[in-house]
PDB file of C-alpha atoms in Angstrom:
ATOM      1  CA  UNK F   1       2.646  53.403  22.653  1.00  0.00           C
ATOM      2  CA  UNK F   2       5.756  51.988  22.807  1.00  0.00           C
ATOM      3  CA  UNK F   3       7.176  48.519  23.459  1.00  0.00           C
ATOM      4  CA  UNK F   4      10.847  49.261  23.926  1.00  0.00           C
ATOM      5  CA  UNK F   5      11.982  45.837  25.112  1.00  0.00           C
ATOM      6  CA  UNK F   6       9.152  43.746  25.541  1.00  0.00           C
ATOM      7  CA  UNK F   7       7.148  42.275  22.704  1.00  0.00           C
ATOM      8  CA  UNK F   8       3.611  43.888  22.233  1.00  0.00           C
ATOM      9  CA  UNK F   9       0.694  42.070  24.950  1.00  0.00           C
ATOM     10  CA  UNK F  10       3.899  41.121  27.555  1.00  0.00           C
ATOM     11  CA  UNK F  11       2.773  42.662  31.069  1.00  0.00           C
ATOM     12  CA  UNK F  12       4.420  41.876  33.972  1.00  0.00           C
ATOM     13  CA  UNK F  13       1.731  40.596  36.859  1.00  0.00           C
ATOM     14  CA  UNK F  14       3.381  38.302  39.462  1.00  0.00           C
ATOM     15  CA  UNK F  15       0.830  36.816  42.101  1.00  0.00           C
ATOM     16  CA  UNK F  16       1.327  38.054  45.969  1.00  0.00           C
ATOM     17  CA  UNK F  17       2.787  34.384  46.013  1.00  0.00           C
ATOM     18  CA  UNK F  18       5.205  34.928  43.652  1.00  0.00           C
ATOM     19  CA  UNK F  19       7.002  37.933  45.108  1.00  0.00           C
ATOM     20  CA  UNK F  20       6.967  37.011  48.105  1.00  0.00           C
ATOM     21  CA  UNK F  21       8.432  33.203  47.488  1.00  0.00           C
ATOM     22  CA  UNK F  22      10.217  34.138  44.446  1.00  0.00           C
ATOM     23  CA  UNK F  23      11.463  37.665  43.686  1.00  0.00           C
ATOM     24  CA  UNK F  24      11.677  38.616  47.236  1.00  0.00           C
ATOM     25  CA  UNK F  25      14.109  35.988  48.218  1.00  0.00           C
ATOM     26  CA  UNK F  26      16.228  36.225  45.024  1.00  0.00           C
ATOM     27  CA  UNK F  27      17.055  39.740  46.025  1.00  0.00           C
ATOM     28  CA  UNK F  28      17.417  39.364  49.784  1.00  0.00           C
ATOM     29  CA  UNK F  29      19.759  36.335  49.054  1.00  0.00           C
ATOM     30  CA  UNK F  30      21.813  38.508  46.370  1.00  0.00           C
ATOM     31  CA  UNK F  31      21.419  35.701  43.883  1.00  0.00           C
ATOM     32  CA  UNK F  32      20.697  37.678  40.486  1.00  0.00           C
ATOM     33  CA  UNK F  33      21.526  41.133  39.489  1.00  0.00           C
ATOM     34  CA  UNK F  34      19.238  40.890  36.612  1.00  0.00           C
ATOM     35  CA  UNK F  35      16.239  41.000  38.546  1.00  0.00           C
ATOM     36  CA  UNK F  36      16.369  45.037  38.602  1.00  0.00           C
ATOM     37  CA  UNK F  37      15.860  44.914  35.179  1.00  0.00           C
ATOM     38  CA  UNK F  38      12.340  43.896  35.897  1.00  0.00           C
ATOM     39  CA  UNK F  39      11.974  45.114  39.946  1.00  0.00           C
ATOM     40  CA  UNK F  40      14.775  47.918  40.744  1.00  0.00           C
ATOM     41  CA  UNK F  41      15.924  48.703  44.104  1.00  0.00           C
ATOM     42  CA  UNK F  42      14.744  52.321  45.073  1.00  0.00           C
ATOM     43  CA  UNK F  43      13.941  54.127  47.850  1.00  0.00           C
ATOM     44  CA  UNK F  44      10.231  55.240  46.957  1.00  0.00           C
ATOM     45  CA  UNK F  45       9.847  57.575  50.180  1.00  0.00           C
ATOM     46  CA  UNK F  46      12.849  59.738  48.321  1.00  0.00           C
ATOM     47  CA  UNK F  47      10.363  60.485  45.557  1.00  0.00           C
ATOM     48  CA  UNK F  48       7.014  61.589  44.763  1.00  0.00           C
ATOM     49  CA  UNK F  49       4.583  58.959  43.477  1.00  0.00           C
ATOM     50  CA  UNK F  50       4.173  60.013  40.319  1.00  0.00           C
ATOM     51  CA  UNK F  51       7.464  60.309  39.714  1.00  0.00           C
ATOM     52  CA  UNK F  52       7.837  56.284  40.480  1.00  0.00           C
ATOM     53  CA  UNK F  53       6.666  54.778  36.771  1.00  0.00           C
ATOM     54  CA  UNK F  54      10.337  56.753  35.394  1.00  0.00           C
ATOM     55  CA  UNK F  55      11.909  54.561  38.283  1.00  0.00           C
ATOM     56  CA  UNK F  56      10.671  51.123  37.250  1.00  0.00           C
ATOM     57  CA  UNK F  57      12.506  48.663  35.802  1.00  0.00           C
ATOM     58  CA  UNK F  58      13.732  48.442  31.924  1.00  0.00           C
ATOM     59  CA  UNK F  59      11.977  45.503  31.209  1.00  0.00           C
ATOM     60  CA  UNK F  60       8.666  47.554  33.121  1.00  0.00           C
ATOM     61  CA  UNK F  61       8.848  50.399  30.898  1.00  0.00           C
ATOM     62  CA  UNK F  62       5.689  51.833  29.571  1.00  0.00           C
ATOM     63  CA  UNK F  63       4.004  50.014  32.305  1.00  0.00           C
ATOM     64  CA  UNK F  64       0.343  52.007  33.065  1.00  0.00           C
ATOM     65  CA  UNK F  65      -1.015  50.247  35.691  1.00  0.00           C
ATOM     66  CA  UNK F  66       1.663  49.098  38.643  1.00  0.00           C
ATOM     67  CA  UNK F  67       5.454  49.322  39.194  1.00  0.00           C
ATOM     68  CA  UNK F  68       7.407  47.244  41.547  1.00  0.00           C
ATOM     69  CA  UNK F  69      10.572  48.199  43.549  1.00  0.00           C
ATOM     70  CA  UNK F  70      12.345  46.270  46.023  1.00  0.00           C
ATOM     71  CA  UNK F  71      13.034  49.041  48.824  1.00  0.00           C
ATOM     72  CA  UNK F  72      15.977  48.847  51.278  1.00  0.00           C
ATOM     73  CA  UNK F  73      15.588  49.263  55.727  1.00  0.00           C
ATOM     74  CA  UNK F  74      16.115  52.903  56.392  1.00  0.00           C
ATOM     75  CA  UNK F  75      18.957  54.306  58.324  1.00  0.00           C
ATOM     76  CA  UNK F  76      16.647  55.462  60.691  1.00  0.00           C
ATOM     77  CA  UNK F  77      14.963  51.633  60.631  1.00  0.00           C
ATOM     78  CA  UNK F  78      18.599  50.166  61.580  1.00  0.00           C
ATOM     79  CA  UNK F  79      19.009  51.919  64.362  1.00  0.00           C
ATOM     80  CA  UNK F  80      15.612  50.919  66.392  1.00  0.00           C
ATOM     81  CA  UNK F  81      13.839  54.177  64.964  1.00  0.00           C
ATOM     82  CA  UNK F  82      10.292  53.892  62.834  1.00  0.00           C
ATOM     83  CA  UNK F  83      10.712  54.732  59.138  1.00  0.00           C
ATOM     84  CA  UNK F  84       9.296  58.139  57.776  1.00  0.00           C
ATOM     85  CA  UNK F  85       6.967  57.585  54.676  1.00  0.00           C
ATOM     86  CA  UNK F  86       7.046  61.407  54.331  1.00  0.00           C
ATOM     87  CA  UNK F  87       7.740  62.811  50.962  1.00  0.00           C
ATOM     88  CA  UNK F  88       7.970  66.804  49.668  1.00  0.00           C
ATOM     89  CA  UNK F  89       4.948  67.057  48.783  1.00  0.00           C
ATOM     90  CA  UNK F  90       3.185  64.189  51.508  1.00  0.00           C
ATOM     91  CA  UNK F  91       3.312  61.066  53.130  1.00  0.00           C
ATOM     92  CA  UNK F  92       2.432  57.467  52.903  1.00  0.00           C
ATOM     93  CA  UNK F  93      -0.482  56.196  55.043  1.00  0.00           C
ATOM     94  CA  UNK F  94      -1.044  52.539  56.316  1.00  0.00           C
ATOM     95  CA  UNK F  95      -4.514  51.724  56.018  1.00  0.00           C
ATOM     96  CA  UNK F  96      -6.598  48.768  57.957  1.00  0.00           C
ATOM     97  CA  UNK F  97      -4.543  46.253  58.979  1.00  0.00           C
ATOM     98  CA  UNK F  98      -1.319  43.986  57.961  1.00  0.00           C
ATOM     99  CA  UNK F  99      -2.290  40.990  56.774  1.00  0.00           C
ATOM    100  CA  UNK F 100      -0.622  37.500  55.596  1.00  0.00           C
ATOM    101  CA  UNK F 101       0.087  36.364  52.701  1.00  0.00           C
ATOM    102  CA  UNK F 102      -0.274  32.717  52.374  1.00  0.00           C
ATOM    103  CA  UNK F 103       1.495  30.299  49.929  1.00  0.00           C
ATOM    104  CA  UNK F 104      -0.725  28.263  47.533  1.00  0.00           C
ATOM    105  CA  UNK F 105      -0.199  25.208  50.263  1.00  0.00           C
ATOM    106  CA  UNK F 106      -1.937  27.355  53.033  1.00  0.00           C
ATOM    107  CA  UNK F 107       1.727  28.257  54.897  1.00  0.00           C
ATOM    108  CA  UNK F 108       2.325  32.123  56.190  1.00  0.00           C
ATOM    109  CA  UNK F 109       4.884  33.342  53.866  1.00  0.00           C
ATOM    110  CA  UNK F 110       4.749  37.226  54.361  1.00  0.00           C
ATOM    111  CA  UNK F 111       3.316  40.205  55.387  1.00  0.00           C
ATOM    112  CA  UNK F 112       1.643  42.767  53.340  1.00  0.00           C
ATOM    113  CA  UNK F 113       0.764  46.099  54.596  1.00  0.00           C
ATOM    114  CA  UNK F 114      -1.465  48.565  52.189  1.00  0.00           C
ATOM    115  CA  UNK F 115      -1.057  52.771  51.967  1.00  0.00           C
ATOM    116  CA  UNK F 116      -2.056  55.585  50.562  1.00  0.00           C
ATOM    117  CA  UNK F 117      -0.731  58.527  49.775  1.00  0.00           C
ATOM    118  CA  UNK F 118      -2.061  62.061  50.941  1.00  0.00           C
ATOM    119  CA  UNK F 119      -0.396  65.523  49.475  1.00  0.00           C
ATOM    120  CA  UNK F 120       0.135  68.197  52.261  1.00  0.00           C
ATOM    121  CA  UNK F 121       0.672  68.016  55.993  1.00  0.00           C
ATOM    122  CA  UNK F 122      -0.257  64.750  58.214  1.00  0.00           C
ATOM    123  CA  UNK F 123      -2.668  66.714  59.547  1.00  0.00           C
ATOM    124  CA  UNK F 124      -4.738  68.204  56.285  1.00  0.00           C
ATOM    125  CA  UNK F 125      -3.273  66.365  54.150  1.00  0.00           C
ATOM    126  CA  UNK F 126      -5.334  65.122  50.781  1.00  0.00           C
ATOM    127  CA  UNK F 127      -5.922  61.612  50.182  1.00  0.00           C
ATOM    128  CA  UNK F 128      -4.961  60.499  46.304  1.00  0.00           C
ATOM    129  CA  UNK F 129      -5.702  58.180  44.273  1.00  0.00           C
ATOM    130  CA  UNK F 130      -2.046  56.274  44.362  1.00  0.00           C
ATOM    131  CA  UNK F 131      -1.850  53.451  46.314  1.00  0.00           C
ATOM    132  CA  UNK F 132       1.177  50.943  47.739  1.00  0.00           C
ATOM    133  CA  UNK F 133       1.377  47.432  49.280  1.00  0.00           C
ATOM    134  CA  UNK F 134       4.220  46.534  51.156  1.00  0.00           C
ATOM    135  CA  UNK F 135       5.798  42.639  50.981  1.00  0.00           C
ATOM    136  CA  UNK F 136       7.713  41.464  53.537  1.00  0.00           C
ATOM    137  CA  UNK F 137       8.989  37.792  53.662  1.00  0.00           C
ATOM    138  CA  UNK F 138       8.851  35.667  56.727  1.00  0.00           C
ATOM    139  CA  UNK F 139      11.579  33.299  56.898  1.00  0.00           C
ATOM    140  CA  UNK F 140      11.836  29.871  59.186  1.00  0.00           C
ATOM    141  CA  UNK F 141      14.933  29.856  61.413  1.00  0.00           C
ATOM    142  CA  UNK F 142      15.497  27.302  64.064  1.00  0.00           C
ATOM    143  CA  UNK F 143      15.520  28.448  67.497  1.00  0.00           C
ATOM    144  CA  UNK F 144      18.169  27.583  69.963  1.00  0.00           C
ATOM    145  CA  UNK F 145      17.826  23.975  70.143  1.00  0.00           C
ATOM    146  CA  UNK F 146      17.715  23.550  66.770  1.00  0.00           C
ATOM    147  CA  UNK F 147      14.391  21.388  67.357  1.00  0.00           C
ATOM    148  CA  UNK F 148      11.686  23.739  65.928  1.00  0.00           C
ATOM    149  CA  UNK F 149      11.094  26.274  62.835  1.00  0.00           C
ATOM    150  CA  UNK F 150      10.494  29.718  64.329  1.00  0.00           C
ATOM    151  CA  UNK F 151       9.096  32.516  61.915  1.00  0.00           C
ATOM    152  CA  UNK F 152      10.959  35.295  61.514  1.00  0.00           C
ATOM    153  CA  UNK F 153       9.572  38.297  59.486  1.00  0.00           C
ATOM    154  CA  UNK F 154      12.473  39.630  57.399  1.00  0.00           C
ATOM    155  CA  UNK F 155      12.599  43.422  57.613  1.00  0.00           C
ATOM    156  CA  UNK F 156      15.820  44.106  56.008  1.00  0.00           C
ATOM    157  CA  UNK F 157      14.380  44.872  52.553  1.00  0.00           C
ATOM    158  CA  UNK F 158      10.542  44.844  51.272  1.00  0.00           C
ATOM    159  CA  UNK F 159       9.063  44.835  48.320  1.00  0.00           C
ATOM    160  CA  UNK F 160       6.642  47.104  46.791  1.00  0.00           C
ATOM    161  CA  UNK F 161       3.789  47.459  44.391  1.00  0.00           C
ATOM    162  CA  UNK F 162       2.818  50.986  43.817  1.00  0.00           C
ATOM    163  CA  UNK F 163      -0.509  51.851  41.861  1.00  0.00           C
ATOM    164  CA  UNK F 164      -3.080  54.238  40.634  1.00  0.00           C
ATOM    165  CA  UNK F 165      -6.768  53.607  41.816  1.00  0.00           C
ATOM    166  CA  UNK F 166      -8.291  53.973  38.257  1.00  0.00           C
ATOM    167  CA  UNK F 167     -11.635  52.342  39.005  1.00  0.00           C
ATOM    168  CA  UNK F 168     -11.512  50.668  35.869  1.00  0.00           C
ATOM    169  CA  UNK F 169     -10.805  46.496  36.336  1.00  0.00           C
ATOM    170  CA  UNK F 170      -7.085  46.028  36.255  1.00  0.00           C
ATOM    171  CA  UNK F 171      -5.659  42.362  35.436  1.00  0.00           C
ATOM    172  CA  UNK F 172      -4.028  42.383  38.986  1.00  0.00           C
ATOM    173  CA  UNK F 173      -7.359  43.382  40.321  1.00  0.00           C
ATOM    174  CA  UNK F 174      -8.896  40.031  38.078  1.00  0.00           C
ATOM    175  CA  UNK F 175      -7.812  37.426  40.384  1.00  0.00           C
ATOM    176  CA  UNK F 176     -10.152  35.669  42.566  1.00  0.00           C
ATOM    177  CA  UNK F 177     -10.852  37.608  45.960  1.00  0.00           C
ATOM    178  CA  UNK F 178      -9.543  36.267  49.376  1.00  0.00           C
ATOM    179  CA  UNK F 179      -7.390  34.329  47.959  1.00  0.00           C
ATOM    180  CA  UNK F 180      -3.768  34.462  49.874  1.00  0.00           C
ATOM    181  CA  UNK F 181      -4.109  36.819  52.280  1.00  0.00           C
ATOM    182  CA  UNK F 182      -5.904  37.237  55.725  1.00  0.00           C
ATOM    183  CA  UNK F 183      -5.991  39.940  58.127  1.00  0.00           C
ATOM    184  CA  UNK F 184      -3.366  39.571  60.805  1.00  0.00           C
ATOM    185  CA  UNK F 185      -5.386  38.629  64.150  1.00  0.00           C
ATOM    186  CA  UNK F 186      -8.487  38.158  61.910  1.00  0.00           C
ATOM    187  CA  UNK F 187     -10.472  34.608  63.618  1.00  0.00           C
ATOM    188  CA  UNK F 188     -10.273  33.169  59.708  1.00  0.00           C
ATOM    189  CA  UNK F 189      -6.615  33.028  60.162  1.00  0.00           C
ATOM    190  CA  UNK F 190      -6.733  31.075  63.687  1.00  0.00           C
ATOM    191  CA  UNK F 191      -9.310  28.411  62.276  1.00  0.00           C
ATOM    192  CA  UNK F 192      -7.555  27.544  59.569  1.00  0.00           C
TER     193      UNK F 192
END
């Protein structure tokens, strides 16, 4: 295997926390063009899955287990429509519910929604084994009186993590369970 530009054992495995306080913000606030050396912007619904690893970033390269792209509103988003997760070949699925993802002082920070993709038609299609999350951040704006922090989710750009289920451990799969995220609506979230 090889390295390119990263020195052998250097993987690239940012927390849920992490891209969606750090990298996420960084790109929506335009404040480093590096970044897409590590986390390009790409459209992933304009190409198949497998063709995603050839998209990822330079400093990502040779990468086996997840990629990371920071993906930009549709047209079809910016003018009030829903955004088609259809491919040539399939479509992206959202499976269970959104849920938040929390910062490690306990405050919402984002949204993460999880799909799958299926090959063929919505209605035969084939589920795979390739897998996506969805970030989005959720930024505090005052409201009108300029008394109280309102949440706003920001839907002008996600970011997201696209994977293979191997069914082997992965190290992004190592971290401790339930930690960082809830299911939106879930009673957890309201008693905490």
């Amino acid at each position: 295997m090889t390295h390119g530009l990263n020195p052998p054992g250097y993987r690239f495995y940012p927390t849920e926390e992490e891209l969606v306080s750090f990298y996420l913000p960084i790109e929506l606030e335009g404040r480093r063009e590096d970044i897409h050396r590590v986390i390009p912007v790409v459209n992933v619904y304009d190409h198949e899955p497998w063709q995603l690893p050839n998209e990822a970033g330079e400093l990502c390269n040779g990468e086996t287990e997840q990629w990371f792209f920071f993906v930009p509103k549709q047209e079809k988003e910016v003018l009030g429509g829903r955004a088609s997760r259809t491919t040539i070949s399939g479509y992206w699925k959202a499976t269970g519910s959104p849920t938040y993802v929390y910062s490690s002082s306990s405050k919402v920070i984002g949204v993460k929604k999880t799909m799958v993709f299926y090959q063929g038609k919505s209605s035969k299609g084939k589920k795979t084994k390739w897998k996506m999350n969805e970030y989005r951040a959720i930024k505090e704006e005052l409201d009108a009186t300029n008394k109280f922090c309102i949440p706003k989710l920001q839907h002008e750009l996600s970011l997201c993590r696209v994977y293979v289920v191997s069914g082997s451990v992965r190290a992004f799969d190592r971290r401790p369970l339930g930690i960082g995220t809830y299911e939106i609506g879930s009673s957890s979230l309201l008693s905490s």
